[in-house]
Amino acid sequence: MRPSNLAKSVRSLAPLLIFGGLLAGSDQKPAPTPPKQELIWPMPPDPPRVRWLGEYADLAKVKNPVVRKSGFMDKITGTKTVDEKQELRKPYGITTDNKGRIYTADTELKSVFIIDAKAHAVERRSGSSRAPFAMPVGVAVDAEDRLFVSDAQLHSIICFGPAGDTIAMFGTASLGRPGGIAIDRSRNRLYAADAKEGRIAAFDTNSFKLVAYFGKPSQKAQHDNGTFQGPTNVAVDRQGNIYVTDTLNYRVQVLDPNGKFLRAFGTQGDSPGEFIRPKGIAVDSEGHVYVADAEFNNFQIFTPSGQPLLAIGSLGSQAGQFALLAGLFIDAQDRIYTTEMFHGRIQVFQYLMQPGSARDKGVNGAEH
């Protein structure tokens, strides 16, 4: 495996708030306009590897910065166009589609919000008469922009067409309490973390049938490889390997596309590389693994083999801070999306690749 570009450059685990340019001029010249601040990680002398891009909380501001007082326009599919002030409450799962739209499941509002920043539009989907949401948790989008939503209370996964029409509801007899989900587009597989049953359920995204279960519940006080205790989230890399936050075992487990155990990393603790409440998980285009921790209110970045590289975040409400960090997703452009259940907020970051990296040279893996 080639060395990680991030590993080459990162030697610090602390963030840096940089103000570029001069802060004031001389007595003979007027002071220049203060430049826009930029939040990046890590500290010098290492080159920046992650940049903060923005946040979403009051979704009405996406459509129009001037909030208009009007009601929702209900559609047959259960879609609502957000016109009045509408804040996220407890967003958990997050993903994007091929058009760059952001999808997040709000467990309190029992809805999935679709944010289209380019079109200045936001939609709220509350399921449909055939499949109303009870507790939507995980979201994933396939190559055809079909939306899959896991519902913990309905013990099911619901598939919607790009226009919001209900296509299928499946997994009811196979799932205990599904949480985070992820799709392997090249293999037409959907993986669901099942915290209640202590395993991963794999479904075919064309037939919606159960393909296999990966893993089994851990025995008390035992952390055998391939066993899980309260797994909450799952991600897929460009080779089809499956990454699971084994939350109550305080670790991450990596499986191959057939569910065979490959490796694990992490343990309980408060030092770099350790976890207390690991939740969201994602993998970037270079194979770095990102893990959100709801107790630490940060996300850590690891090498593909599980060595800690960088930690981003702390408790708070400012940019780059978190409160009850939950979901985490990385798109094909290495944009990092996070959700917070306390603030009701999405934050967006950018992984900054060094010149000469595989993707910089035009070598891309399959999109997931």
XYZ file of C-alpha atoms in Angstrom:
368
model
C 0.000 0.000 0.000
C 1.429 3.386 -0.925
C 2.236 5.822 1.868
C -0.521 8.229 2.849
C 0.009 11.807 1.704
C -1.699 12.941 4.876
C 0.648 10.875 7.000
C 3.633 12.504 5.328
C 2.494 15.980 6.236
C 0.669 15.791 9.557
C 2.653 16.030 12.747
C 0.137 17.898 14.902
C -3.350 17.219 16.233
C -4.385 20.861 16.825
C -6.421 23.216 14.616
C -5.354 26.616 13.340
C -7.408 29.727 12.705
C -5.563 31.778 10.079
C -6.141 35.364 9.126
C -4.383 35.954 5.789
C -2.858 39.275 4.869
C -2.081 42.321 6.995
C -4.412 43.334 9.815
C -3.671 47.033 9.606
C -1.783 49.556 7.483
C 0.669 52.273 8.436
C -0.318 55.700 9.746
C -0.045 57.186 6.253
C -2.298 54.596 4.584
C -5.855 53.570 5.343
C -6.196 50.177 6.931
C -7.191 47.520 4.391
C -10.458 45.630 4.747
C -9.902 42.701 7.105
C -9.671 39.526 5.039
C -12.132 36.697 5.435
C -10.941 34.226 8.044
C -10.100 30.685 7.032
C -10.272 27.688 9.325
C -7.787 24.958 8.458
C -6.039 21.980 10.019
C -3.268 21.146 11.078
C -0.903 23.781 12.469
C 2.241 24.935 10.652
C 4.781 23.995 9.571
C 2.650 21.223 8.079
C 0.652 22.113 4.977
C -3.130 22.415 5.444
C -4.978 19.138 4.987
C -8.598 20.059 5.903
C -10.471 23.334 5.360
C -13.832 24.378 6.798
C -16.259 25.365 4.015
C -19.582 26.245 5.619
C -22.653 25.111 7.533
C -26.401 24.603 7.229
C -28.852 25.104 10.092
C -31.735 27.418 9.074
C -32.562 25.827 5.746
C -34.731 28.723 4.598
C -31.532 30.704 4.114
C -30.466 28.259 1.407
C -33.390 29.318 -0.753
C -33.557 32.979 0.159
C -31.617 34.925 2.800
C -34.790 36.965 3.366
C -37.211 34.637 5.106
C -40.716 34.807 3.708
C -43.696 34.028 5.952
C -45.648 31.423 4.063
C -46.785 27.882 4.621
C -45.451 24.662 3.206
C -46.649 23.486 -0.195
C -47.532 19.855 0.239
C -47.021 17.487 -2.638
C -48.522 14.097 -3.314
C -45.181 12.418 -2.665
C -44.939 13.950 0.788
C -42.420 16.558 -0.365
C -42.596 20.070 1.037
C -40.819 23.148 -0.258
C -39.303 25.095 2.623
C -40.285 28.781 2.526
C -40.642 29.831 6.167
C -37.914 29.463 8.762
C -37.084 25.799 9.078
C -34.306 24.601 11.311
C -32.850 21.155 11.526
C -33.557 19.514 14.870
C -31.709 16.211 15.216
C -30.049 15.296 11.923
C -28.211 11.984 11.856
C -27.479 10.264 8.548
C -26.086 12.351 5.702
C -25.156 11.753 2.057
C -25.088 13.442 -1.363
C -26.301 12.528 -4.843
C -24.761 12.823 -8.313
C -25.922 16.437 -8.585
C -24.267 17.510 -5.364
C -27.487 17.760 -3.371
C -27.233 17.014 0.349
C -29.616 14.566 2.047
C -29.961 14.331 5.811
C -32.366 12.348 7.997
C -33.843 14.308 10.917
C -34.899 11.832 13.584
C -36.997 14.344 15.570
C -38.844 15.865 12.612
C -39.314 12.416 11.031
C -38.175 13.784 7.698
C -35.397 13.748 5.151
C -34.223 17.169 3.998
C -32.730 17.670 0.552
C -30.507 20.727 0.225
C -29.739 21.991 -3.278
C -27.455 24.964 -2.689
C -26.876 25.604 -6.405
C -30.588 25.864 -7.121
C -31.300 27.663 -3.821
C -33.870 25.011 -2.988
C -34.710 22.779 -0.038
C -37.207 19.940 0.071
C -38.580 18.111 3.077
C -39.739 14.550 2.545
C -41.770 12.873 5.242
C -42.183 9.571 3.473
C -45.507 8.889 1.783
C -48.921 7.452 2.538
C -47.494 4.042 1.611
C -44.400 4.429 3.789
C -44.479 7.306 6.289
C -41.337 7.792 8.355
C -41.363 6.916 12.048
C -37.661 7.369 12.900
C -35.473 7.904 9.819
C -31.802 7.452 10.680
C -29.546 6.465 7.778
C -29.553 7.744 4.200
C -27.750 6.584 1.060
C -28.094 7.312 -2.661
C -27.281 4.903 -5.489
C -25.937 5.581 -8.989
C -29.467 6.296 -10.269
C -30.093 8.852 -7.507
C -32.560 6.583 -5.777
C -32.752 7.459 -2.099
C -32.591 4.734 0.554
C -33.657 5.576 4.118
C -33.318 3.301 7.137
C -36.091 3.628 9.719
C -35.129 2.343 13.162
C -38.681 2.250 14.478
C -40.152 0.523 11.413
C -37.227 -1.961 11.296
C -37.069 -1.295 7.568
C -35.365 0.413 4.669
C -37.413 2.464 2.211
C -36.373 3.196 -1.374
C -37.574 6.344 -3.182
C -37.198 7.374 -6.800
C -35.431 10.633 -7.733
C -38.796 12.443 -7.747
C -39.746 11.167 -4.296
C -42.031 8.330 -5.374
C -41.984 5.260 -3.136
C -40.418 2.267 -4.885
C -40.048 -0.335 -2.156
C -40.002 -1.004 1.560
C -37.846 -3.940 2.584
C -35.869 -5.601 5.355
C -38.707 -5.614 7.885
C -38.269 -9.295 8.665
C -34.462 -9.075 8.578
C -33.629 -6.026 10.694
C -33.864 -5.304 14.409
C -32.915 -1.633 14.637
C -31.169 -0.398 11.484
C -28.968 2.677 11.788
C -26.365 3.933 9.353
C -26.408 2.561 5.807
C -23.994 2.642 2.866
C -24.145 1.555 -0.769
C -21.523 -0.200 -2.874
C -22.595 0.979 -6.318
C -20.350 -1.367 -8.290
C -21.771 -4.448 -6.559
C -25.372 -3.198 -6.119
C -25.161 -3.812 -2.396
C -26.629 -1.907 0.521
C -25.164 -2.460 3.985
C -27.091 -1.629 7.137
C -25.631 -1.491 10.642
C -28.051 -3.253 12.981
C -27.332 -2.201 16.563
C -29.984 -4.440 18.108
C -28.893 -7.638 16.352
C -25.150 -6.901 16.524
C -24.417 -7.470 12.844
C -24.389 -5.986 9.344
C -27.191 -6.833 6.922
C -26.422 -6.829 3.172
C -29.200 -6.312 0.602
C -29.330 -6.329 -3.189
C -30.355 -2.838 -4.344
C -32.117 -4.203 -7.434
C -34.182 -7.024 -5.940
C -34.260 -5.533 -2.394
C -33.637 -9.033 -1.047
C -31.392 -9.928 1.861
C -28.080 -11.285 0.576
C -26.212 -12.064 3.782
C -25.495 -11.179 7.390
C -21.952 -10.221 8.309
C -20.793 -10.781 11.868
C -22.622 -11.719 15.036
C -23.097 -10.223 18.518
C -20.061 -10.050 20.795
C -20.155 -12.086 23.961
C -19.992 -10.219 27.257
C -16.480 -8.915 27.985
C -15.205 -10.417 24.708
C -14.201 -8.496 21.604
C -13.604 -11.241 19.095
C -12.886 -10.179 15.539
C -15.998 -10.196 13.375
C -18.348 -9.773 16.334
C -20.166 -6.525 17.108
C -21.755 -4.793 20.066
C -24.090 -1.975 19.080
C -22.738 -1.228 15.575
C -24.153 2.129 14.505
C -22.658 3.177 11.176
C -21.074 1.737 8.071
C -19.070 2.991 5.075
C -17.646 1.505 1.883
C -14.305 2.334 0.254
C -13.455 2.289 -3.455
C -12.409 -1.356 -3.311
C -15.698 -2.410 -1.756
C -14.297 -2.973 1.734
C -16.782 -2.332 4.542
C -15.969 -0.141 7.549
C -18.107 -0.498 10.676
C -18.190 1.605 13.829
C -18.440 -1.104 16.465
C -19.672 1.490 18.918
C -19.977 -0.395 22.214
C -16.692 -2.203 21.538
C -15.026 1.217 21.006
C -13.421 0.265 17.719
C -13.654 0.178 13.933
C -13.761 -3.145 12.089
C -12.961 -3.557 8.399
C -14.482 -6.378 6.331
C -13.919 -7.366 2.718
C -16.852 -7.290 0.230
C -17.752 -10.847 1.242
C -17.875 -9.988 4.931
C -14.515 -11.545 5.840
C -12.722 -9.802 8.704
C -9.648 -7.850 7.578
C -8.546 -5.718 10.505
C -9.689 -3.620 13.454
C -8.395 -0.555 15.221
C -9.283 1.554 18.244
C -10.001 0.918 21.886
C -11.728 2.714 24.764
C -9.905 5.807 25.981
C -9.345 9.513 25.546
C -6.024 9.536 23.687
C -5.482 9.885 19.919
C -6.718 6.756 18.173
C -9.103 5.846 20.998
C -12.892 6.208 21.223
C -15.744 6.704 23.668
C -18.835 6.957 21.425
C -17.766 6.377 17.804
C -20.606 7.050 15.391
C -20.298 8.291 11.786
C -17.600 6.829 9.552
C -16.328 7.563 6.031
C -13.340 6.964 3.748
C -11.750 9.531 1.430
C -10.259 8.998 -2.038
C -6.822 8.196 -0.594
C -8.123 5.594 1.828
C -7.962 7.674 5.007
C -10.639 6.638 7.499
C -12.675 9.321 9.307
C -14.499 8.486 12.537
C -16.881 10.833 14.401
C -17.037 10.570 18.185
C -20.140 11.943 19.903
C -18.383 12.091 23.286
C -15.199 13.820 22.123
C -17.169 16.058 19.721
C -14.531 15.620 17.056
C -13.681 13.414 14.142
C -10.371 11.633 13.878
C -8.552 10.784 10.667
C -6.633 7.516 10.393
C -4.337 5.854 7.886
C -5.878 2.913 6.012
C -4.225 0.603 8.546
C -5.692 2.535 11.496
C -2.879 4.805 12.680
C -4.182 8.159 14.010
C -3.172 11.224 12.001
C -5.324 14.192 12.892
C -8.242 15.187 15.146
C -10.640 17.973 14.219
C -13.175 19.596 16.535
C -14.068 20.230 20.161
C -17.240 20.969 22.132
C -18.872 24.227 21.062
C -21.099 26.014 18.576
C -18.502 27.788 16.444
C -17.229 26.684 13.045
C -15.215 23.513 13.444
C -16.767 22.735 16.824
C -19.472 20.176 17.530
C -22.177 19.158 19.983
C -23.410 15.560 19.766
C -21.602 14.872 16.512
C -23.334 11.953 14.816
C -23.237 11.497 11.033
C -20.267 11.715 8.683
C -20.010 11.340 4.905
C -17.367 12.060 2.234
C -18.354 12.669 -1.402
C -16.404 11.991 -4.607
C -14.718 15.413 -4.366
C -13.487 14.674 -0.821
C -15.927 17.096 0.772
C -16.598 16.041 4.355
C -20.130 16.409 5.748
C -21.005 16.160 9.451
C -24.256 16.323 11.423
C -24.851 17.446 15.011
C -27.910 16.362 16.940
C -27.649 19.053 19.634
C -27.217 22.134 17.436
C -29.248 20.758 14.527
C -26.499 21.595 12.093
C -24.581 20.332 9.075
C -20.974 21.393 8.631
C -18.938 20.949 5.452
C -15.171 20.564 5.206
C -12.743 19.891 2.356
C -9.892 17.407 2.411
C -6.941 19.098 0.696
C -4.829 16.760 -1.360
C -1.143 17.336 -1.952
C 0.092 17.809 -5.543
C 1.278 14.519 -6.969
C -1.265 12.377 -5.151
C -3.072 9.604 -6.987
C -6.268 11.593 -7.504
C -4.351 14.740 -8.428
C -2.757 12.739 -11.241
C -6.184 11.636 -12.452
C -6.217 8.182 -10.910
C -9.674 7.787 -9.358
C -11.345 4.819 -7.801
C -14.965 3.840 -8.252
C -17.456 6.243 -6.725
C -19.440 5.073 -3.719
